[in-house]
Tab-separated table of C-alpha atoms in Angstrom:
chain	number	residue	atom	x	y	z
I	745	UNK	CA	-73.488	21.872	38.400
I	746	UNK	CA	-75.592	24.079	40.871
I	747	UNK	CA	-78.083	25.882	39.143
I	748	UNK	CA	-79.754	29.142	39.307
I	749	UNK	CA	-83.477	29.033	40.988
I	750	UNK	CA	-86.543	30.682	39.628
I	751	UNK	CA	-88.723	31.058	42.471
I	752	UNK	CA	-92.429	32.510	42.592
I	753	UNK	CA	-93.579	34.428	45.147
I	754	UNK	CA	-97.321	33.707	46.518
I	755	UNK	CA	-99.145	36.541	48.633
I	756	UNK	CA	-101.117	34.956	51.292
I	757	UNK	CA	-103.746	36.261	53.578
I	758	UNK	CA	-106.252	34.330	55.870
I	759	UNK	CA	-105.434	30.859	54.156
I	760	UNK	CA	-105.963	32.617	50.424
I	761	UNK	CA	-103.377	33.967	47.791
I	762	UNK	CA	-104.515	37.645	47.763
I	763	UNK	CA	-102.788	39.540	44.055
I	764	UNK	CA	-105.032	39.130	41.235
I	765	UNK	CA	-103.836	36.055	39.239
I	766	UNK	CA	-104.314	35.253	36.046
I	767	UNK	CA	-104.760	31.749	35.751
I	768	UNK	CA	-107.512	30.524	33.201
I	769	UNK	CA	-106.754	27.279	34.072
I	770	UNK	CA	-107.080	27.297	37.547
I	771	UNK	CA	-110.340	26.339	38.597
I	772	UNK	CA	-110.000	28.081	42.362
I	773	UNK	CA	-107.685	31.570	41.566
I	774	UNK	CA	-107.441	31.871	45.207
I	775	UNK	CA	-106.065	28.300	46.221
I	776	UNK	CA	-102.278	28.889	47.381
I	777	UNK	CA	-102.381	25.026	46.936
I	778	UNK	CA	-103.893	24.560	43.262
I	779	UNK	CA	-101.210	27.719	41.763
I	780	UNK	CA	-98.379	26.039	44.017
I	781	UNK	CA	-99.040	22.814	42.262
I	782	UNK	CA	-99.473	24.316	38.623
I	783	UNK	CA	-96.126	26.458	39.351
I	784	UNK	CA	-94.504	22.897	40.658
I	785	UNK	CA	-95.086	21.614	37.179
I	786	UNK	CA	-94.211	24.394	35.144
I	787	UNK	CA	-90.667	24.456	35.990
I	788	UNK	CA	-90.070	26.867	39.022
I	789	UNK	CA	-87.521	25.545	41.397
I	790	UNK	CA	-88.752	26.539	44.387
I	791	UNK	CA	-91.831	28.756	45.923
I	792	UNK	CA	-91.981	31.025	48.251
I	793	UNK	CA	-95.247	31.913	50.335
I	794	UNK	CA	-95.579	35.363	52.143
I	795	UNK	CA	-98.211	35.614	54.807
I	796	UNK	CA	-99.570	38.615	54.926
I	797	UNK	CA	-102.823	38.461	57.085
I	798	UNK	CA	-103.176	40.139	60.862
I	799	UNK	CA	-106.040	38.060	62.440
I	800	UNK	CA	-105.858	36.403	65.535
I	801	UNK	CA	-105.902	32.609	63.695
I	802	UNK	CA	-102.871	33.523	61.208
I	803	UNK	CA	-100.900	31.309	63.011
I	804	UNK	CA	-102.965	28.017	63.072
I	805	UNK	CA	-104.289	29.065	59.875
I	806	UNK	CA	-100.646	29.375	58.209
I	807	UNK	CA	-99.628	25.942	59.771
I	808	UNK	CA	-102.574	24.173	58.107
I	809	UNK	CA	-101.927	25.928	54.881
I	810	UNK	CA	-98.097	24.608	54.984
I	811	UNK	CA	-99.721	21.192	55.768
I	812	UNK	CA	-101.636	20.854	52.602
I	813	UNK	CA	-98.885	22.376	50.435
I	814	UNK	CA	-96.200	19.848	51.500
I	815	UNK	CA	-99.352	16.971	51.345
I	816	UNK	CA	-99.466	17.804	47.349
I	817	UNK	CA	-96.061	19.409	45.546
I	818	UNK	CA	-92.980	17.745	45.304
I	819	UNK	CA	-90.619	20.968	45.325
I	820	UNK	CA	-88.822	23.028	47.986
I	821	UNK	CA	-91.295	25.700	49.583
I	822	UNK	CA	-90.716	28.070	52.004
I	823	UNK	CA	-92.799	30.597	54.507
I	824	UNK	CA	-92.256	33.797	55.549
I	825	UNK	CA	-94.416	36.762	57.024
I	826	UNK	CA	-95.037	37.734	61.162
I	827	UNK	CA	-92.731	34.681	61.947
I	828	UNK	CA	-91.188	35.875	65.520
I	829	UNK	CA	-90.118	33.157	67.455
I	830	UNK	CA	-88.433	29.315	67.950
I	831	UNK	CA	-92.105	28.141	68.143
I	832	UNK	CA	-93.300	29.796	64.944
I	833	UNK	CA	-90.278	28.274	63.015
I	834	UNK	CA	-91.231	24.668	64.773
I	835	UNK	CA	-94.505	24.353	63.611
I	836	UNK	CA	-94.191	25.504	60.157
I	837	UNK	CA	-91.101	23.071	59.834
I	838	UNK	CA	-92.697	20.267	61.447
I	839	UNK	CA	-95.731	20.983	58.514
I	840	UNK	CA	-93.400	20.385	55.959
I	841	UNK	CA	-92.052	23.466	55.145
I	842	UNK	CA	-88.234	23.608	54.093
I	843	UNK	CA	-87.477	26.898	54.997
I	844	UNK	CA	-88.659	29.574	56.838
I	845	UNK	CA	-87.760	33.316	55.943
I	846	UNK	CA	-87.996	36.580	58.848
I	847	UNK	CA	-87.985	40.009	58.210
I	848	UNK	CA	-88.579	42.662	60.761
I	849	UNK	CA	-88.307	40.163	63.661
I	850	UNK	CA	-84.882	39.889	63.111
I	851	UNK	CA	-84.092	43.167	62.859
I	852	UNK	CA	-85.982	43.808	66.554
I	853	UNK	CA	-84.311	40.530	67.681
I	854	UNK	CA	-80.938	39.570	66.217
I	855	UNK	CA	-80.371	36.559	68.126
I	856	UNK	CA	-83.524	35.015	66.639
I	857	UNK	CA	-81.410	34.010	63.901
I	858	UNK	CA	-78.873	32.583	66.320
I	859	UNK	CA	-81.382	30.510	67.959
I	860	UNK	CA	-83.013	29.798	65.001
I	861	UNK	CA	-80.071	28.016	63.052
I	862	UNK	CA	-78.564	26.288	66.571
I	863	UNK	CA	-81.793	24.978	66.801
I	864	UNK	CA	-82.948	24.152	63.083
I	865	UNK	CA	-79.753	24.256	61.304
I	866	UNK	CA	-78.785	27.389	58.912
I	867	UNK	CA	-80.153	25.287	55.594
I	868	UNK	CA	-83.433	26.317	56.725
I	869	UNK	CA	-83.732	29.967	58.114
I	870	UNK	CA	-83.562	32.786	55.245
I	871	UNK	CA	-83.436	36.187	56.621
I	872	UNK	CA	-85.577	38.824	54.099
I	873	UNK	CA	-83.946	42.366	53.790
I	874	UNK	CA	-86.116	45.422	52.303
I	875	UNK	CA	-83.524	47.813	51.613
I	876	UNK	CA	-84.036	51.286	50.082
I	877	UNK	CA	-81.078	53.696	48.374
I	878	UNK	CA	-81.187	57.149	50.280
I	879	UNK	CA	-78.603	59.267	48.877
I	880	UNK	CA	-76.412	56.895	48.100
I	881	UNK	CA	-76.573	54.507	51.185
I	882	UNK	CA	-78.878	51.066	50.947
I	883	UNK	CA	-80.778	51.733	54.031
I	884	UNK	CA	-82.719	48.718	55.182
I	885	UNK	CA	-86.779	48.973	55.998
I	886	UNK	CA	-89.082	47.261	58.068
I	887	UNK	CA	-93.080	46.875	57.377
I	888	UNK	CA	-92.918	46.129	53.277
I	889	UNK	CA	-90.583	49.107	53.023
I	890	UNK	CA	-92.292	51.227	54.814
I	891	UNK	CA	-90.080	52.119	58.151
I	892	UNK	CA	-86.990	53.073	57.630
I	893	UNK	CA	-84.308	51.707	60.016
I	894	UNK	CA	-80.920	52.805	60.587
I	895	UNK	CA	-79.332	50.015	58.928
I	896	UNK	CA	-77.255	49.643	56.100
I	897	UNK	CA	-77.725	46.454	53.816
I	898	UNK	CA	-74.507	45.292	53.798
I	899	UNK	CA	-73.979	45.608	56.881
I	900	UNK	CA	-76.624	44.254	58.309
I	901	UNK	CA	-76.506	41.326	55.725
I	902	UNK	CA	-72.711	40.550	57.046
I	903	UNK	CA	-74.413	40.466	60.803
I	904	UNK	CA	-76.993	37.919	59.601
I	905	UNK	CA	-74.769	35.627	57.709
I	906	UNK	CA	-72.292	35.742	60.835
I	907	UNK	CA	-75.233	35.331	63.354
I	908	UNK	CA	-76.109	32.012	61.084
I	909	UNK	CA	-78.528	32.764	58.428
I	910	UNK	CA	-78.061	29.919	55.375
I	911	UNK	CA	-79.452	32.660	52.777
I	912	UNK	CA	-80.934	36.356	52.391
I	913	UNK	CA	-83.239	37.548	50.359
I	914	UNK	CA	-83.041	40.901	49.083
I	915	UNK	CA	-85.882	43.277	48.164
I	916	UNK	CA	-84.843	46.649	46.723
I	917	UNK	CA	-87.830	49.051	46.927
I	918	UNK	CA	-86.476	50.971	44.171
I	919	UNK	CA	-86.966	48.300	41.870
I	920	UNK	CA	-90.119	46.719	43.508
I	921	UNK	CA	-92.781	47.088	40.980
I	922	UNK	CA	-91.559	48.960	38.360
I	923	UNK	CA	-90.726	46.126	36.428
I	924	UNK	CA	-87.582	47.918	34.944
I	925	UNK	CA	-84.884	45.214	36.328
I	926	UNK	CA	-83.228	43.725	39.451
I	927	UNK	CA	-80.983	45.790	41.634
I	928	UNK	CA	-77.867	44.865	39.950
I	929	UNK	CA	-75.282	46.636	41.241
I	930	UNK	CA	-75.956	45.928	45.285
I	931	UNK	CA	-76.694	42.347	44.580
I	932	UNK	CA	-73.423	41.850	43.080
I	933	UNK	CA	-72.014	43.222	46.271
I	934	UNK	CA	-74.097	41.194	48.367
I	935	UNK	CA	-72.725	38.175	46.727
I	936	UNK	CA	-69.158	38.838	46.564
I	937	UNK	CA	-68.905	40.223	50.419
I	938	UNK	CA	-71.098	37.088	51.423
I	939	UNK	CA	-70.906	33.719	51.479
I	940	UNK	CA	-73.903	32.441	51.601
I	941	UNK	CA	-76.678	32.336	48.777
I	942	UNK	CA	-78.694	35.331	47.687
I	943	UNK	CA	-82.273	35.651	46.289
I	944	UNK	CA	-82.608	38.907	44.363
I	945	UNK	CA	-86.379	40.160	44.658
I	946	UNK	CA	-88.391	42.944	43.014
I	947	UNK	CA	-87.843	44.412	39.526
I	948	UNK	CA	-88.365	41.394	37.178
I	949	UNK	CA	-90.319	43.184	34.391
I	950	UNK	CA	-88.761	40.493	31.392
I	951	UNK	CA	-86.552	37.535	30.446
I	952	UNK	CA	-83.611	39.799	30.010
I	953	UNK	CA	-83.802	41.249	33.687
I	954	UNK	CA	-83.417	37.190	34.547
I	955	UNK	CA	-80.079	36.753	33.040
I	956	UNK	CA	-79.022	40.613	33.671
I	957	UNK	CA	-79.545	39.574	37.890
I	958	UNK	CA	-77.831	36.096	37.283
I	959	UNK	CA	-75.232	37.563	35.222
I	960	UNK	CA	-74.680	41.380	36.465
I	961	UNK	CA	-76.121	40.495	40.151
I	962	UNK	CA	-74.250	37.193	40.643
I	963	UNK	CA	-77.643	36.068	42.437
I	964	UNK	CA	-77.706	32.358	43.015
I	965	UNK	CA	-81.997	32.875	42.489
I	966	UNK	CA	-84.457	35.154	41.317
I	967	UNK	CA	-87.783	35.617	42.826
I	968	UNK	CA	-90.578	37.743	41.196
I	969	UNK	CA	-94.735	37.412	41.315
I	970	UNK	CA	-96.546	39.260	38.891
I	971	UNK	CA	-94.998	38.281	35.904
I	972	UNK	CA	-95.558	34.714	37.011
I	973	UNK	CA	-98.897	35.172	37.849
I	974	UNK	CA	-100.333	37.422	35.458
I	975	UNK	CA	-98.256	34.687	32.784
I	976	UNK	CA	-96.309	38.176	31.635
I	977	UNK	CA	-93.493	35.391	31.441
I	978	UNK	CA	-94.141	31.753	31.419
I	979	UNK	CA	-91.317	29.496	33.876
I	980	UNK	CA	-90.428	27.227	31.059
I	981	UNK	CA	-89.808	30.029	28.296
I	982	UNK	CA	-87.705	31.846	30.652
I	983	UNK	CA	-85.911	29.160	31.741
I	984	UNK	CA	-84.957	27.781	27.262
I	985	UNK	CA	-84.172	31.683	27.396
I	986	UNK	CA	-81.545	31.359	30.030
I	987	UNK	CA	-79.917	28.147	28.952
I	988	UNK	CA	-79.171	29.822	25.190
I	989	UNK	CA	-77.472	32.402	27.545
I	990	UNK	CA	-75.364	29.745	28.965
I	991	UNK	CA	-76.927	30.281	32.778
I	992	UNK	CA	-77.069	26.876	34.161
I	993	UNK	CA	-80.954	26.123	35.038
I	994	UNK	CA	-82.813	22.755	35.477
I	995	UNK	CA	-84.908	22.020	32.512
B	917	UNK	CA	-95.501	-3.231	52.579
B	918	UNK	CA	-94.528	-1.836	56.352
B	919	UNK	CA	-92.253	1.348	56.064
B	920	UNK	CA	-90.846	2.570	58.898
B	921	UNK	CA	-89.603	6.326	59.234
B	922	UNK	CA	-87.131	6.429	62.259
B	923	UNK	CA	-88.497	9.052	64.701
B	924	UNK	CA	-85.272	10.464	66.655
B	925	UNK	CA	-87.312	14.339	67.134
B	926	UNK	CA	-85.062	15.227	64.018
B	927	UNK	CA	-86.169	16.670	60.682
B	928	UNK	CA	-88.768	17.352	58.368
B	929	UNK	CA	-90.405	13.980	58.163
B	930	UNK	CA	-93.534	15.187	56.939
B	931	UNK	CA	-92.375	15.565	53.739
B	932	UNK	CA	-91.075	12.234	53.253
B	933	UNK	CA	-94.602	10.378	55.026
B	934	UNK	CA	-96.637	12.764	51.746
B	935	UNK	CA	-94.204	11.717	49.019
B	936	UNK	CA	-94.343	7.920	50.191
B	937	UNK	CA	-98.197	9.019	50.343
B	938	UNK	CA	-98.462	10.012	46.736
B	939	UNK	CA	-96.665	6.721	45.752
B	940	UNK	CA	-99.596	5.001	47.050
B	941	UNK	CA	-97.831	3.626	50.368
B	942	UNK	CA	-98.113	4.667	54.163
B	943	UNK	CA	-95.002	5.498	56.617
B	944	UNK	CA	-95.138	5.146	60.114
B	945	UNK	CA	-93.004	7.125	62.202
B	946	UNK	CA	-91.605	5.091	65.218
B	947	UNK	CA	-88.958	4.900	67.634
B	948	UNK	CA	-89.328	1.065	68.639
B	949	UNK	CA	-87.054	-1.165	68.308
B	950	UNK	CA	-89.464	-3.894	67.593
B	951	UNK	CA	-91.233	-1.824	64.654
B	952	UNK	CA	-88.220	-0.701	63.049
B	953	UNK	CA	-86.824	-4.285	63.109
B	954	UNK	CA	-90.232	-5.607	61.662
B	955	UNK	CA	-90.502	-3.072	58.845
B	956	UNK	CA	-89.913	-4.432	55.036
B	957	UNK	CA	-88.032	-0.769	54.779
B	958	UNK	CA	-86.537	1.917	57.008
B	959	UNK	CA	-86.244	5.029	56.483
B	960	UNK	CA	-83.925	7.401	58.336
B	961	UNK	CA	-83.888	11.483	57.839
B	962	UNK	CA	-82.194	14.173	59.452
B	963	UNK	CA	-82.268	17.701	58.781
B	964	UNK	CA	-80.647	19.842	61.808
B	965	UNK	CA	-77.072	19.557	63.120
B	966	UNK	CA	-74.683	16.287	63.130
B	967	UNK	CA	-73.700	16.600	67.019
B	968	UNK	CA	-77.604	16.607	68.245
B	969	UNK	CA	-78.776	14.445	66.321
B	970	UNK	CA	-76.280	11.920	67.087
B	971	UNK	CA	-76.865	12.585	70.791
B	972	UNK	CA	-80.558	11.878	70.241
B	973	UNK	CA	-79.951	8.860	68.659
B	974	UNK	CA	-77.574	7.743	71.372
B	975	UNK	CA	-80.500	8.659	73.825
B	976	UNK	CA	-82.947	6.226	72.389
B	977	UNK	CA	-80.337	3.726	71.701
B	978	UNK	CA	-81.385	3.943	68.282
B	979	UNK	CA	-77.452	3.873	67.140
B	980	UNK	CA	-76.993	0.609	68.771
B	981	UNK	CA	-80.237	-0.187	66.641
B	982	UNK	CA	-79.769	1.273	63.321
B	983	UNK	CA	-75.905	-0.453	62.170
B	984	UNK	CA	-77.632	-3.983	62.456
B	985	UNK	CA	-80.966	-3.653	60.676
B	986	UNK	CA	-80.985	-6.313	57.782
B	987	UNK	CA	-83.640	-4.999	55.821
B	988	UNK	CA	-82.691	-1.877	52.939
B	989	UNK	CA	-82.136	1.252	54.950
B	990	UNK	CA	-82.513	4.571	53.157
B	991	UNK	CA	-80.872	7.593	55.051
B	992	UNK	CA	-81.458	10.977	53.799
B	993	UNK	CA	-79.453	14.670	53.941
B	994	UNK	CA	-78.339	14.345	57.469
B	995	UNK	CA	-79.177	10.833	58.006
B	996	UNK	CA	-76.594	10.202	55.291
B	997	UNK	CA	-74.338	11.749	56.792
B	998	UNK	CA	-74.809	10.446	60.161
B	999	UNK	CA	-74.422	7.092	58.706
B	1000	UNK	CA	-70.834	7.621	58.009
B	1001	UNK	CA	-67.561	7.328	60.229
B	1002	UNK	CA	-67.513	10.567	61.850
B	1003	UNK	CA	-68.506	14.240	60.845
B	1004	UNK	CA	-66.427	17.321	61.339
B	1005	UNK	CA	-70.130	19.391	62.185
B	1006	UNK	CA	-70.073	19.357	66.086
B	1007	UNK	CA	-66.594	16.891	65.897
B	1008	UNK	CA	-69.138	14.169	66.156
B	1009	UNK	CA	-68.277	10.345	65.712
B	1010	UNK	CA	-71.450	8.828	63.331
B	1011	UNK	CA	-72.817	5.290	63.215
B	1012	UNK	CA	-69.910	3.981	61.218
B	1013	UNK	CA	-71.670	1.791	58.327
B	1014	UNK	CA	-70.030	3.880	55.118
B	1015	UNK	CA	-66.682	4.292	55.935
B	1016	UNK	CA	-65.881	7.866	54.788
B	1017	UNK	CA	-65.823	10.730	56.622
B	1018	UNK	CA	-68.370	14.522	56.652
B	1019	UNK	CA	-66.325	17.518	55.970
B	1020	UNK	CA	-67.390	21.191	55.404
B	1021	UNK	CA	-67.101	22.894	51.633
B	1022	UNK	CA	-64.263	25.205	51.642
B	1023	UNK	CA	-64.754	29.106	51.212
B	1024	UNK	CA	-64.843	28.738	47.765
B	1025	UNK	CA	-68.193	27.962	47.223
B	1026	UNK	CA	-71.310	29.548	48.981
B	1027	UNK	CA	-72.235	27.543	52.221
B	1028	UNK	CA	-74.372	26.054	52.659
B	1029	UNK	CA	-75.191	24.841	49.257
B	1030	UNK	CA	-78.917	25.279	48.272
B	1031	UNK	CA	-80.597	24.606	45.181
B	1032	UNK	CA	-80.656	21.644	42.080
B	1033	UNK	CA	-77.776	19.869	41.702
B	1034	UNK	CA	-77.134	17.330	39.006
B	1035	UNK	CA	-76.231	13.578	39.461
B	1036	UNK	CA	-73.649	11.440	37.733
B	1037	UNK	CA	-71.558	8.252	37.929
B	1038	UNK	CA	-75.093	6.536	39.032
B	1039	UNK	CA	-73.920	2.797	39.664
B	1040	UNK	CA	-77.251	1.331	41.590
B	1041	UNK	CA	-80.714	-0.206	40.907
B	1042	UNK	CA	-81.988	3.056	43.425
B	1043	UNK	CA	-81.477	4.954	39.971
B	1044	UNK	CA	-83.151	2.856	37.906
B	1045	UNK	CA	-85.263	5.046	35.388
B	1046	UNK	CA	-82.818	7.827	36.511
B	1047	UNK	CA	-80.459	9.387	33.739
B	1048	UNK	CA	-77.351	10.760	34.411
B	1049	UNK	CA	-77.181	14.350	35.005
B	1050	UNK	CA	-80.506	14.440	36.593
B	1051	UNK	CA	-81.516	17.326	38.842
B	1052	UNK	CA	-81.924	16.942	42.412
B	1053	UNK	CA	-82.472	19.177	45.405
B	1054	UNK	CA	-80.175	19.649	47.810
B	1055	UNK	CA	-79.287	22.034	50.843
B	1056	UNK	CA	-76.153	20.941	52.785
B	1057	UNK	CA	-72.879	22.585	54.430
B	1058	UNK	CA	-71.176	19.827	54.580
B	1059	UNK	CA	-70.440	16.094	52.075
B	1060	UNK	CA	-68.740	13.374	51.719
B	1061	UNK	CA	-66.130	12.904	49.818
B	1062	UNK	CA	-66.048	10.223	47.010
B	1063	UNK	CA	-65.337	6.563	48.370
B	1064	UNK	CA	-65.337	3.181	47.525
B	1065	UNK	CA	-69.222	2.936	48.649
B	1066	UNK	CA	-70.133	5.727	46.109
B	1067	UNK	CA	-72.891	5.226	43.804
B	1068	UNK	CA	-73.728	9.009	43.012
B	1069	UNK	CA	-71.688	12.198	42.303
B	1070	UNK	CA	-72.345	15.513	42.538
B	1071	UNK	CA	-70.100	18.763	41.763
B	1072	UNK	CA	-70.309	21.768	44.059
B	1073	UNK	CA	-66.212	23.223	44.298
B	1074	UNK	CA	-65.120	19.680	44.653
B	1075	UNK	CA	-66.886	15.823	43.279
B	1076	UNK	CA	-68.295	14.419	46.304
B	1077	UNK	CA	-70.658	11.876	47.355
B	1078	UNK	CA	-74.414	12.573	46.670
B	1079	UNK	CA	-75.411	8.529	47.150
B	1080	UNK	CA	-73.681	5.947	49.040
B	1081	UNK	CA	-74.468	2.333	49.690
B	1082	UNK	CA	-73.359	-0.479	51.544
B	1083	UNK	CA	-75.049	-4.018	51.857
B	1084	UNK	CA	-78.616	-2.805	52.853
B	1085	UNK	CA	-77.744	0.646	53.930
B	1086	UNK	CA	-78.477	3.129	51.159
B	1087	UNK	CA	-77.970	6.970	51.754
B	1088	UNK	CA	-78.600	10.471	49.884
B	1089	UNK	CA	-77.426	13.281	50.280
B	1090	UNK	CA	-80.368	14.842	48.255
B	1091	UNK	CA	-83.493	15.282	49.120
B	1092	UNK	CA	-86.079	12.747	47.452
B	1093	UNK	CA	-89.328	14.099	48.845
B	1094	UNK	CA	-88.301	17.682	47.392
B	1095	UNK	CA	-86.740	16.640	44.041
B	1096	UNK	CA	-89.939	16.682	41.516
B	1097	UNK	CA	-90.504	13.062	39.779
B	1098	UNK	CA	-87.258	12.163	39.740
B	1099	UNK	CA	-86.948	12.052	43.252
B	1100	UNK	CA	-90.074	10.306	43.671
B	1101	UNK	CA	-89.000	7.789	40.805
B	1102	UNK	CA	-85.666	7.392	43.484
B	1103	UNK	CA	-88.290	6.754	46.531
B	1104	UNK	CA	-89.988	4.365	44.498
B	1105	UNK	CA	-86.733	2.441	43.248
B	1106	UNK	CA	-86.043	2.130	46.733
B	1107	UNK	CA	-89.192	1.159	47.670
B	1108	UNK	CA	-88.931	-1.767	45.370
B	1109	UNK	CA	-85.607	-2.722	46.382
């Protein structure tokens, strides 16, 4: 049986994983490669690794960073952040990367995602949607949430899944950070309109948020940082937690 | 030992030349016939689309090559599938060594399927140390159906395929290089082979 995916989220800037973490036992708390490696082991299905630097060398500096990732851990990664065009995609792919997720570029540039998947395949190209309610309507957002658009999720998440996306992942910005739960309610939609797999992101404050999103949400994964890194909620707990709720995880 | 990974410009080989890294082995990644014939095993990936890849194979002859290597030939996600009859992505004819045919899920599951799948019905030395209802890692639209060369299943909407093998030719549907120890136990078993 397919099972639901716990995935941490790593912040990356300039080559570095940038939130405070918590690790005692990590003797470099800023090595994306050493946390990637202790999260491999713990249990989490799959990672995910947001670049968030602006210098001229992100690119080359990214690549490198996917090299040594896929070099040590033996789990599915993949990259996202300023990732605009077939070349980006190449490179990181060619690294070792399994996936690759865009944001805003595919909101300037639809048919990215059309070139991406004719050229990579859908399996690897997850479109990222920030999405914000506004009286009443999901409205989707570019720059972390920031800049509005004039898109509505579900919309927008039908055009991506037609265009040839293999997955979305879903950021609410009402639930970002405040650690009170998952945006239930518009994930469920998002999976019943959709056929493809969705990744519910921001909100994960405890264990029972986990099985609310796989249970209420009907998400196929959950992805969440600071409780992971700040060990708020340790992988392997969480996942014993949602096995005695009869949510089908790999233990 | 000489391990060959069969360069065709397709996939995420990487991945496969670090995990046969960490089990103390090199890969080389070639395109020669002379290589690939000389290696003790082959290995063949493929991550992308069935009709491309098969007409990059077809460019480097490589599917003239590939049906008539003697050694044990492991072909992984795509190169699985591109070892069977034909495949309904692209309406593509394959190399013909497992004789079953790729077809797409149906609507009623999400597609493409991503995630950890379990493993049953495991009927080959490439699973030694494995047990049954293991978790592997998988991300595919389309499978094989179950056959008389099956020596894995996997449930996603229907029981299909997730291992085949025929004389030498071994292929997975999963992804060994991505599936924790026990797909690096599966690398190894077939590096012993």
């Amino acid at each position: 049986m397919l099972t639901k995916r716990i995935i941490p989220c790593l912040d990356i800037k300039n080559g570095r994983t940038v939130k405070g973490i918590n690790f005692v036992d990590l003797r470099d708390a800023g090595d994306p490669v050493e946390l990637a490696a202790i999260y491999a082991a713990s249990g989490a299905d799959e990672l995910v690794f947001l670049d968030i630097s602006a210098t001229e060398e992100r690119r080359k500096t990214l690549a490198n960073l996917v090299l040594k990732v896929a070099e040590k851990i033996n789990i599915p990664f993949t990259v996202g952040g300023g990732i605009s065009s077939v070349e980006d995609v190449d490179i990181l792919l060619q690294n070792g990367a399994d996936k690759v997720s865009i944001n805003s570029s595919a909101v300037k540039d639809p048919d990215l995602i059309n070139r991406l998947a004719a050229k990579f395949g859908s399996q690897c190209i997850t479109v990222a949607i920030d999405a914000k309610l506004i009286d009443g309507e999901w409205i989707v957002h570019l720059v972390g949430g920031k800049v509005p658009t004039e898109l509505n999720l579900f919309e927008w998440a039908k055009e991506v899944e037609k265009r040839g996306a293999g997955e979305i992942l879903f950021t609410s910005m009402n639930n970002d950070g405040t650690k009170n739960g998952f945006a239930n309610e518009a994930l469920a939609r998002l999976s019943t309109e959709l056929n493809i797999p969705i990744i519910a992101s921001g909100g994960a404050g405890n264990m029972q948020h986990f099985c609310d999103v796989f249970i209420e949400g009907k998400a196929d994964a959950a992805l969440a940082a600071s409780v992971f890194h700040f060990k708020e909620i340790e992988i392997k707990d969480l996942k014993e937690e949602l096995k005695n709720k009869g949510i089908p995880v790999r233990i | 030992m000489k391990i060959v990974i069969i360069d065709y410009g397709a996939g995420n080989i990487q991945s496969i030349k670090f995990a046969i890294k960490r089990l103390g082995f090199e890969a080389v990644l070639s395109s020669n016939e002379a290589e690939i014939k000389a290696a003790d095993k082959v290995i063949f990936p493929g991550v992308g689309e069935a009709s491309s890849a098969m007409r990059m194979l077809r460019q480097s002859k490589l599917d003239l090559l590939i049906p008539t290597l003697k050694q044990p030939v492991l072909g992984i996600c795509l190169g699985m599938q591109l070892m069977c009859d034909k495949s309904e992505e692209g309406d593509t004819n394959g190399l013909g060594i497992f004789e079953a045919p790729v077809i797409k899920f149906n609507n009623s599951v999400k597609v493409p399927q991503i995630g950890w799948n379990q493993i049953s019905d495991l009927s080959s030395p490439l699973f030694k140390n494995i047990k049954e209802l293991e978790y592997v890692y998988l991300v595919h639209s389309y499978y094989v159906a179950e056959c008389e060369q099956t020596i894995a299943t996997s449930e996603y909407g229907v029981k299909y395929s997730t291992a085949l093998k025929k004389d030498n030719f071994y292929g997975v549907q999963f992804h060994p290089e991505k599936s924790s120890n026990a797909g690096e136990q599966i690398l190894k078993n077939f590096l012993e082979l």
